[in-house]
Amino acid sequence: MKKNIRLFQPYIGKEELEQIKDSFDKTWIGLGNKVSILEENFKEYFNEPDGECIALNSATAALHLALNVYDFPKGSEVLIPNITFVSTSHAVLYNGLKPVFVDVEEETFQMSVSDLEKKITKKTVAIIPVHFGGHYCDMNAIMRLAKKKKLKVIEDCANCLGGKYDNKYLGTIGDIGCFSFEEKKNMTSGDGGLIFTKDKSLVVKLNKLRWVGINKDTWKRIKSQNSKDEDPYHWYYEVDVLGYKYNMNDLSACIAIEQLKKLDKMNNIRENLISYYLEKLGKSEFYKPTFPYDLNNSGYWLFSLRVKDKNNLINHLKKNGIATGVHFMPNTLHPLYHEYDKNDTPISYNHWEEILTLPLHCYLENEDVDYIATTIKSFYEN
Ligand SMILES: *Cc1c(COP(=O)(O)O)cnc(C)c1O
């Protein structure tokens, strides 16, 4: 039988459908109680009593608002790794800021701290470390540097939800953490995102920014001024910032509420599959793992190899029913970012063409991994 092994596959079932049915029964599917429940559940999950969560319609929106909330002067510089999804870079441009691309470490493919340090100028205002593929950046070094230089740190956690670093959840270490629930990510809500922050001073503004600038607390204030039960001002709100339409809705929140309950299990399944991949593939002169996988309390999203003869391998795997992908091309290779290319990220440029993403999802079985490993090995033996 011809195999058809997908690269990603959302792990969704009747629990998500039951939650959605509840919203249908209540005929409330927009921004409402389910979104609030999801935000509370995430606060509990991160085990950060001082933290606040704001649910959004994507991580792209989260990254946009994370920079927007600080009102940095136009043209200020934001340091981002060159190997990331374009949303990280777009968030900088959306805000009228300037992306400065930082190289990655050859051993980990994560943002290089030594290159980061070199690229800080008087105009730098923030760093966006991306825990690419789910492997952690060197957060101790990045936080130390940020503190010394008074820079904000916005963690792009679209690849690493549930992963820990030094016993803390990734995304709770910097000033703001941005998460994705896009279909392919660690958990999904179809599309969705979330901001986590311990900086309470940002929360009111972030809540306004996600909902076209409407301050939900205004009508409560007006109501308290009208001591009578009748409240002719129930419709009243004020807008004092240029907000966006970035809120999550209750339908997505229903899916996310159930996915969060399964998150640790899903990360665990992926950990076991990665461990089995590494065992079956063994050492080779033709390929090696992209990341030094650290499989404890991890939130890996990708199983990625650095391979020789990538294009022919892709075709060979495709012929054998195995999907592959490439995450990610350096952002400065996209025409939109050519003008920001200083040709100073040599490791990204020299090595990105080797990286290949292999199937990793919760329906994958060990025998699928056996088959994929055998197919890869047979390619190089011929
Ligand atoms: C997927 C991804 C995003 C964007 O997430 P969306 O929820 O689809 O907007 C941002 N950064 C990285 C690194 C990603 O992989």
Tab-separated table of C-alpha atoms and ligand atoms in Angstrom:
chain	number	residue	atom	x	y	z
A	1	MET	CA	0.000	0.000	0.000
A	2	LYS	CA	1.250	3.459	-0.902
A	3	LYS	CA	2.158	5.465	2.177
A	4	ASN	CA	0.929	9.005	2.664
A	5	ILE	CA	2.661	10.498	5.679
A	6	ARG	CA	1.719	14.089	6.432
A	7	LEU	CA	4.198	16.639	7.745
A	8	PHE	CA	1.807	17.973	10.414
A	9	GLN	CA	-1.653	16.925	11.547
A	10	PRO	CA	-3.773	18.637	14.220
A	11	TYR	CA	-4.678	16.305	17.111
A	12	ILE	CA	-8.352	17.190	17.466
A	13	GLY	CA	-11.393	15.147	18.459
A	14	LYS	CA	-14.728	14.968	20.184
A	15	GLU	CA	-13.652	17.045	23.207
A	16	GLU	CA	-13.167	20.109	21.003
A	17	LEU	CA	-16.519	19.426	19.296
A	18	GLU	CA	-18.288	19.166	22.680
A	19	GLN	CA	-16.917	22.591	23.714
A	20	ILE	CA	-18.041	24.099	20.415
A	21	LYS	CA	-21.487	22.552	20.889
A	22	ASP	CA	-21.737	24.327	24.241
A	23	SER	CA	-21.087	27.669	22.527
A	24	PHE	CA	-23.670	26.817	19.885
A	25	ASP	CA	-26.206	25.916	22.566
A	26	LYS	CA	-25.572	29.290	24.212
A	27	THR	CA	-25.621	30.962	20.774
A	28	TRP	CA	-22.520	33.009	21.653
A	29	ILE	CA	-19.539	32.551	19.325
A	30	GLY	CA	-17.791	35.961	19.302
A	31	LEU	CA	-15.476	37.494	21.909
A	32	GLY	CA	-16.937	36.253	25.174
A	33	ASN	CA	-16.729	33.946	28.135
A	34	LYS	CA	-14.813	31.132	26.416
A	35	VAL	CA	-12.011	33.549	25.588
A	36	SER	CA	-11.869	34.618	29.266
A	37	ILE	CA	-11.818	30.981	30.386
A	38	LEU	CA	-8.943	30.227	28.013
A	39	GLU	CA	-6.970	33.204	29.361
A	40	GLU	CA	-7.520	32.043	32.956
A	41	ASN	CA	-6.534	28.462	32.079
A	42	PHE	CA	-3.306	29.677	30.484
A	43	LYS	CA	-2.466	31.730	33.592
A	44	GLU	CA	-2.842	28.562	35.603
A	45	TYR	CA	-0.855	26.491	33.094
A	46	PHE	CA	2.096	28.877	33.179
A	47	ASN	CA	1.867	28.880	36.982
A	48	GLU	CA	2.585	32.596	37.089
A	49	PRO	CA	0.085	34.245	39.470
A	50	ASP	CA	1.317	37.709	38.454
A	51	GLY	CA	1.055	37.010	34.739
A	52	GLU	CA	-1.738	38.103	32.430
A	53	CYS	CA	-2.881	36.450	29.195
A	54	ILE	CA	-4.564	38.155	26.257
A	55	ALA	CA	-6.007	35.875	23.570
A	56	LEU	CA	-5.750	36.995	19.960
A	57	ASN	CA	-6.470	35.724	16.463
A	58	SER	CA	-2.820	34.872	15.652
A	59	ALA	CA	0.783	35.079	16.792
A	60	THR	CA	1.346	37.566	13.983
A	61	ALA	CA	-1.147	39.847	15.772
A	62	ALA	CA	0.550	39.101	19.111
A	63	LEU	CA	3.961	40.146	17.772
A	64	HIS	CA	2.469	43.270	16.185
A	65	LEU	CA	0.813	44.352	19.446
A	66	ALA	CA	3.803	43.375	21.609
A	67	LEU	CA	5.881	46.010	19.820
A	68	ASN	CA	2.978	48.459	19.378
A	69	VAL	CA	2.192	48.664	23.097
A	70	TYR	CA	5.588	50.274	23.831
A	71	ASP	CA	5.170	53.207	21.394
A	72	PHE	CA	8.809	53.080	20.333
A	73	PRO	CA	9.972	56.075	18.259
A	74	LYS	CA	9.572	55.384	14.509
A	75	GLY	CA	12.755	54.044	12.957
A	76	SER	CA	13.993	52.429	16.179
A	77	GLU	CA	15.820	49.147	15.656
A	78	VAL	CA	14.580	45.701	16.639
A	79	LEU	CA	16.951	42.730	16.653
A	80	ILE	CA	15.563	39.508	15.181
A	81	PRO	CA	17.155	36.258	13.990
A	82	ASN	CA	17.405	35.899	10.223
A	83	ILE	CA	16.049	32.352	10.366
A	84	THR	CA	12.408	32.687	11.399
A	85	PHE	CA	8.923	32.858	9.915
A	86	VAL	CA	8.276	36.201	8.168
A	87	SER	CA	5.697	37.240	10.795
A	88	THR	CA	8.525	38.064	13.216
A	89	SER	CA	9.975	40.517	10.707
A	90	HIS	CA	6.580	41.816	9.553
A	91	ALA	CA	5.710	42.801	13.131
A	92	VAL	CA	8.699	45.149	13.098
A	93	LEU	CA	7.661	46.757	9.799
A	94	TYR	CA	3.980	47.020	10.833
A	95	ASN	CA	5.160	49.329	13.615
A	96	GLY	CA	7.335	51.572	11.445
A	97	LEU	CA	10.449	50.137	13.093
A	98	LYS	CA	13.618	48.804	11.482
A	99	PRO	CA	14.467	45.092	11.501
A	100	VAL	CA	18.136	44.328	12.170
A	101	PHE	CA	18.907	40.729	11.298
A	102	VAL	CA	21.062	38.680	13.659
A	103	ASP	CA	22.855	35.482	12.659
A	104	VAL	CA	22.237	32.072	14.247
A	105	GLU	CA	24.640	29.768	16.111
A	106	GLU	CA	25.941	26.954	13.950
A	107	GLU	CA	25.335	24.330	16.670
A	108	THR	CA	21.778	25.275	17.642
A	109	PHE	CA	20.404	27.368	14.759
A	110	GLN	CA	19.164	29.834	17.419
A	111	MET	CA	19.881	33.572	17.617
A	112	SER	CA	23.616	34.123	18.163
A	113	VAL	CA	24.251	36.125	21.324
A	114	SER	CA	27.691	37.274	20.192
A	115	ASP	CA	26.268	38.616	16.923
A	116	LEU	CA	23.356	40.142	18.833
A	117	GLU	CA	25.756	42.037	21.052
A	118	LYS	CA	27.619	43.395	18.015
A	119	LYS	CA	24.429	44.717	16.427
A	120	ILE	CA	23.117	46.757	19.352
A	121	THR	CA	23.234	50.497	18.599
A	122	LYS	CA	21.882	53.654	20.257
A	123	LYS	CA	18.682	53.143	18.252
A	124	THR	CA	18.040	49.565	19.421
A	125	VAL	CA	14.876	49.220	21.515
A	126	ALA	CA	14.004	45.515	21.571
A	127	ILE	CA	15.129	41.948	20.915
A	128	ILE	CA	12.820	39.235	19.599
A	129	PRO	CA	14.388	35.852	20.372
A	130	VAL	CA	12.628	33.097	18.400
A	131	HIS	CA	12.789	29.632	19.964
A	132	PHE	CA	13.079	28.202	16.475
A	133	GLY	CA	11.690	24.692	16.024
A	134	GLY	CA	11.012	24.571	19.761
A	135	HIS	CA	14.663	24.646	20.812
A	136	TYR	CA	15.359	27.343	23.405
A	137	CYS	CA	17.500	30.397	22.816
A	138	ASP	CA	20.229	31.219	25.328
A	139	MET	CA	17.781	33.221	27.453
A	140	ASN	CA	20.124	33.791	30.411
A	141	ALA	CA	22.637	35.551	28.162
A	142	ILE	CA	19.934	37.418	26.234
A	143	MET	CA	18.211	38.673	29.416
A	144	ARG	CA	21.539	39.743	30.906
A	145	LEU	CA	22.378	41.704	27.777
A	146	ALA	CA	18.887	43.223	27.545
A	147	LYS	CA	19.026	44.375	31.155
A	148	LYS	CA	22.436	45.950	30.687
A	149	LYS	CA	21.358	47.770	27.513
A	150	LYS	CA	17.791	48.527	28.720
A	151	LEU	CA	16.116	46.662	25.862
A	152	LYS	CA	12.695	44.995	25.856
A	153	VAL	CA	12.623	41.256	25.172
A	154	ILE	CA	9.670	39.831	23.243
A	155	GLU	CA	9.855	36.042	22.973
A	156	ASP	CA	8.446	34.558	19.765
A	157	CYS	CA	7.074	31.268	21.122
A	158	ALA	CA	5.117	30.223	18.031
A	159	ASN	CA	7.252	27.042	17.893
A	160	CYS	CA	7.715	26.091	21.536
A	161	LEU	CA	4.485	26.245	23.579
A	162	GLY	CA	4.876	24.137	26.725
A	163	GLY	CA	8.668	24.028	26.538
A	164	LYS	CA	10.747	25.014	29.557
A	165	TYR	CA	14.095	26.680	30.109
A	166	ASP	CA	15.644	26.718	33.585
A	167	ASN	CA	12.331	25.476	35.021
A	168	LYS	CA	10.413	28.417	33.556
A	169	TYR	CA	8.034	28.196	30.640
A	170	LEU	CA	9.420	29.738	27.474
A	171	GLY	CA	7.477	32.932	26.913
A	172	THR	CA	7.435	33.839	30.623
A	173	ILE	CA	11.093	34.904	30.788
A	174	GLY	CA	11.141	38.072	28.640
A	175	ASP	CA	8.866	41.107	28.968
A	176	ILE	CA	6.247	39.620	26.646
A	177	GLY	CA	5.709	36.116	25.216
A	178	CYS	CA	3.832	35.555	21.937
A	179	PHE	CA	2.222	32.204	21.156
A	180	SER	CA	0.551	30.689	18.072
A	181	PHE	CA	-2.394	28.286	17.778
A	182	GLU	CA	-2.198	28.082	14.012
A	183	GLU	CA	-3.243	24.686	12.643
A	184	LYS	CA	0.254	23.213	12.469
A	185	LYS	CA	1.700	24.493	15.749
A	186	ASN	CA	2.194	22.759	19.155
A	187	MET	CA	-1.532	23.175	19.813
A	188	THR	CA	-4.217	24.723	17.640
A	189	SER	CA	-7.445	26.682	17.605
A	190	GLY	CA	-7.632	26.740	13.800
A	191	ASP	CA	-5.992	30.127	13.949
A	192	GLY	CA	-5.207	31.914	17.169
A	193	GLY	CA	-2.581	33.488	19.352
A	194	LEU	CA	-1.867	34.674	22.864
A	195	ILE	CA	0.215	37.258	24.662
A	196	PHE	CA	1.633	36.554	28.115
A	197	THR	CA	3.123	39.319	30.231
A	198	LYS	CA	3.933	39.972	33.864
A	199	ASP	CA	4.021	43.731	33.218
A	200	LYS	CA	0.596	44.766	34.524
A	201	SER	CA	1.044	48.284	33.137
A	202	LEU	CA	0.658	46.876	29.603
A	203	VAL	CA	-2.497	44.864	30.110
A	204	VAL	CA	-5.213	47.547	29.840
A	205	LYS	CA	-3.658	48.915	26.681
A	206	LEU	CA	-3.182	45.468	25.123
A	207	ASN	CA	-6.840	44.679	25.763
A	208	LYS	CA	-7.814	47.905	24.001
A	209	LEU	CA	-5.399	47.321	21.129
A	210	ARG	CA	-6.841	43.897	20.362
A	211	TRP	CA	-10.406	45.259	20.119
A	212	VAL	CA	-10.284	48.380	17.871
A	213	GLY	CA	-9.307	50.515	20.864
A	214	ILE	CA	-12.465	49.985	22.907
A	215	ASN	CA	-11.904	50.273	26.633
A	216	LYS	CA	-14.236	47.712	28.127
A	217	ASP	CA	-13.874	49.229	31.581
A	218	THR	CA	-15.358	52.577	30.558
A	219	TRP	CA	-18.996	51.590	30.734
A	220	LYS	CA	-18.432	49.975	34.125
A	221	ARG	CA	-17.095	53.318	35.377
A	222	ILE	CA	-20.059	55.227	33.961
A	223	LYS	CA	-22.394	52.665	35.466
A	224	SER	CA	-20.903	53.135	38.927
A	225	GLN	CA	-21.510	56.883	38.611
A	226	ASN	CA	-25.191	56.123	37.974
A	227	SER	CA	-26.075	54.540	41.269
A	228	LYS	CA	-29.615	53.654	40.142
A	229	ASP	CA	-30.267	50.207	38.754
A	230	GLU	CA	-31.327	51.631	35.423
A	231	ASP	CA	-28.275	52.087	33.269
A	232	PRO	CA	-29.006	54.211	30.197
A	233	TYR	CA	-25.259	54.274	29.424
A	234	HIS	CA	-24.801	50.511	28.933
A	235	TRP	CA	-23.891	51.230	25.293
A	236	TYR	CA	-21.175	53.742	26.160
A	237	TYR	CA	-17.474	53.270	25.412
A	238	GLU	CA	-14.508	55.476	24.663
A	239	VAL	CA	-11.660	54.950	22.219
A	240	ASP	CA	-8.339	56.626	22.932
A	241	VAL	CA	-5.884	54.434	20.993
A	242	LEU	CA	-5.812	53.221	17.391
A	243	GLY	CA	-6.647	49.585	18.054
A	244	TYR	CA	-6.924	46.582	15.733
A	245	LYS	CA	-9.460	43.822	15.224
A	246	TYR	CA	-7.219	41.111	16.654
A	247	ASN	CA	-9.355	39.487	19.349
A	248	MET	CA	-9.863	35.734	19.526
A	249	ASN	CA	-13.488	34.569	19.250
A	250	ASP	CA	-15.272	31.998	21.407
A	251	LEU	CA	-15.310	29.324	18.695
A	252	SER	CA	-11.509	29.321	18.481
A	253	ALA	CA	-11.300	29.536	22.262
A	254	CYS	CA	-13.442	26.368	22.556
A	255	ILE	CA	-10.909	24.435	20.493
A	256	ALA	CA	-7.985	25.972	22.391
A	257	ILE	CA	-9.499	25.201	25.837
A	258	GLU	CA	-9.519	21.488	25.012
A	259	GLN	CA	-6.172	21.582	23.203
A	260	LEU	CA	-4.496	23.124	26.252
A	261	LYS	CA	-5.670	20.133	28.321
A	262	LYS	CA	-3.881	17.862	25.805
A	263	LEU	CA	-0.796	20.034	25.323
A	264	ASP	CA	1.574	18.201	27.682
A	265	LYS	CA	0.460	14.858	26.272
A	266	MET	CA	1.007	16.079	22.704
A	267	ASN	CA	4.460	17.466	23.531
A	268	ASN	CA	5.280	14.154	25.163
A	269	ILE	CA	4.227	12.167	22.095
A	270	ARG	CA	6.450	14.434	19.966
A	271	GLU	CA	9.372	14.014	22.399
A	272	ASN	CA	9.082	10.218	22.170
A	273	LEU	CA	8.907	10.320	18.374
A	274	ILE	CA	11.980	12.559	18.150
A	275	SER	CA	13.864	10.251	20.468
A	276	TYR	CA	12.884	7.291	18.271
A	277	TYR	CA	13.899	9.174	15.094
A	278	LEU	CA	17.328	9.918	16.592
A	279	GLU	CA	17.806	6.300	17.586
A	280	LYS	CA	16.741	4.912	14.195
A	281	LEU	CA	18.699	7.423	12.119
A	282	GLY	CA	21.887	7.027	14.140
A	283	LYS	CA	25.083	8.799	13.159
A	284	SER	CA	25.788	9.521	9.511
A	285	GLU	CA	28.176	11.497	7.344
A	286	PHE	CA	25.148	12.600	5.267
A	287	TYR	CA	22.855	14.124	7.881
A	288	LYS	CA	22.643	15.311	11.470
A	289	PRO	CA	19.921	16.804	13.675
A	290	THR	CA	19.446	20.554	13.190
A	291	PHE	CA	19.120	21.116	16.950
A	292	PRO	CA	20.933	19.474	19.884
A	293	TYR	CA	17.571	18.028	20.995
A	294	ASP	CA	17.124	18.338	24.762
A	295	LEU	CA	14.145	16.081	25.386
A	296	ASN	CA	13.030	16.967	28.893
A	297	ASN	CA	10.113	19.334	29.492
A	298	SER	CA	10.506	20.358	25.888
A	299	GLY	CA	8.017	21.836	23.439
A	300	TYR	CA	9.652	20.852	20.171
A	301	TRP	CA	7.538	21.613	17.136
A	302	LEU	CA	9.916	20.422	14.404
A	303	PHE	CA	11.921	17.338	13.702
A	304	SER	CA	14.589	18.867	11.506
A	305	LEU	CA	17.746	17.461	9.931
A	306	ARG	CA	20.676	19.089	8.206
A	307	VAL	CA	21.175	16.967	5.118
A	308	LYS	CA	23.393	16.616	2.069
A	309	ASP	CA	21.843	16.594	-1.425
A	310	LYS	CA	18.552	18.002	-0.089
A	311	ASN	CA	16.567	18.424	-3.299
A	312	ASN	CA	17.114	14.855	-4.442
A	313	LEU	CA	16.281	13.598	-0.964
A	314	ILE	CA	13.025	15.612	-1.000
A	315	ASN	CA	12.053	13.972	-4.302
A	316	HIS	CA	13.012	10.516	-3.056
A	317	LEU	CA	10.894	10.956	0.083
A	318	LYS	CA	7.991	12.335	-1.932
A	319	LYS	CA	8.066	9.321	-4.257
A	320	ASN	CA	7.809	7.168	-1.159
A	321	GLY	CA	4.811	9.050	0.228
A	322	ILE	CA	6.672	11.107	2.844
A	323	ALA	CA	5.949	14.841	3.075
A	324	THR	CA	8.780	17.235	3.922
A	325	GLY	CA	9.121	20.978	4.439
A	326	VAL	CA	11.734	23.687	4.828
A	327	HIS	CA	11.591	25.907	7.932
A	328	PHE	CA	12.819	28.613	7.409
A	329	MET	CA	14.567	30.501	4.641
A	330	PRO	CA	16.542	33.541	5.886
A	331	ASN	CA	14.124	36.488	5.850
A	332	THR	CA	16.614	38.734	4.030
A	333	LEU	CA	16.296	36.441	0.991
A	334	HIS	CA	12.681	37.553	0.551
A	335	PRO	CA	12.411	40.507	-1.841
A	336	LEU	CA	10.556	42.543	0.802
A	337	TYR	CA	13.600	42.358	3.084
A	338	HIS	CA	16.408	42.773	0.529
A	339	GLU	CA	16.915	46.386	1.595
A	340	TYR	CA	17.677	45.230	5.180
A	341	ASP	CA	20.267	42.683	4.044
A	342	LYS	CA	23.729	43.767	5.190
A	343	ASN	CA	25.162	40.415	4.094
A	344	ASP	CA	26.297	39.878	7.671
A	345	THR	CA	24.543	36.644	8.659
A	346	PRO	CA	26.975	34.119	7.111
A	347	ILE	CA	25.933	31.064	9.120
A	348	SER	CA	22.264	31.524	8.159
A	349	TYR	CA	23.272	31.920	4.506
A	350	ASN	CA	25.760	29.056	4.405
A	351	HIS	CA	23.647	26.479	6.200
A	352	TRP	CA	19.931	27.154	5.708
A	353	GLU	CA	19.845	25.151	2.479
A	354	GLU	CA	20.772	22.022	4.434
A	355	ILE	CA	17.745	22.109	6.730
A	356	LEU	CA	14.832	19.774	6.081
A	357	THR	CA	11.709	19.250	8.191
A	358	LEU	CA	10.411	15.676	8.534
A	359	PRO	CA	6.925	14.549	9.625
A	360	LEU	CA	6.161	15.124	13.307
A	361	HIS	CA	2.640	14.930	14.717
A	362	CYS	CA	0.618	13.006	17.248
A	363	TYR	CA	-0.815	10.437	14.817
A	364	LEU	CA	2.653	9.367	13.698
A	365	GLU	CA	3.580	5.867	14.883
A	366	ASN	CA	6.984	4.356	15.604
A	367	GLU	CA	6.577	2.164	12.520
A	368	ASP	CA	6.137	5.313	10.399
A	369	VAL	CA	9.405	6.613	11.846
A	370	ASP	CA	11.046	3.250	11.058
A	371	TYR	CA	9.827	3.591	7.485
A	372	ILE	CA	11.003	7.214	7.144
A	373	ALA	CA	14.439	6.423	8.624
A	374	THR	CA	14.864	3.406	6.352
A	375	THR	CA	13.833	5.448	3.311
A	376	ILE	CA	16.379	8.166	4.155
A	377	LYS	CA	19.167	5.648	4.716
A	378	SER	CA	18.405	3.791	1.472
A	379	PHE	CA	18.653	7.103	-0.401
A	380	TYR	CA	22.218	7.686	0.754
A	381	GLU	CA	23.270	4.041	0.336
A	382	ASN	CA	22.472	4.101	-3.403
B	1	LIG	C1	3.853	30.369	12.781
B	1	LIG	C2	4.779	31.404	13.264
B	1	LIG	C3	4.362	32.721	13.538
B	1	LIG	C4	2.993	33.222	13.191
B	1	LIG	O1	1.970	32.524	13.809
B	1	LIG	P1	0.455	32.772	13.346
B	1	LIG	O2	-0.346	32.351	14.541
B	1	LIG	O3	0.211	31.918	12.156
B	1	LIG	O4	0.289	34.208	13.061
B	1	LIG	C5	5.268	33.599	14.078
B	1	LIG	N1	6.548	33.240	14.321
B	1	LIG	C6	6.997	31.995	14.058
B	1	LIG	C7	8.415	31.654	14.379
B	1	LIG	C8	6.128	31.037	13.517
B	1	LIG	O5	6.593	29.821	13.208
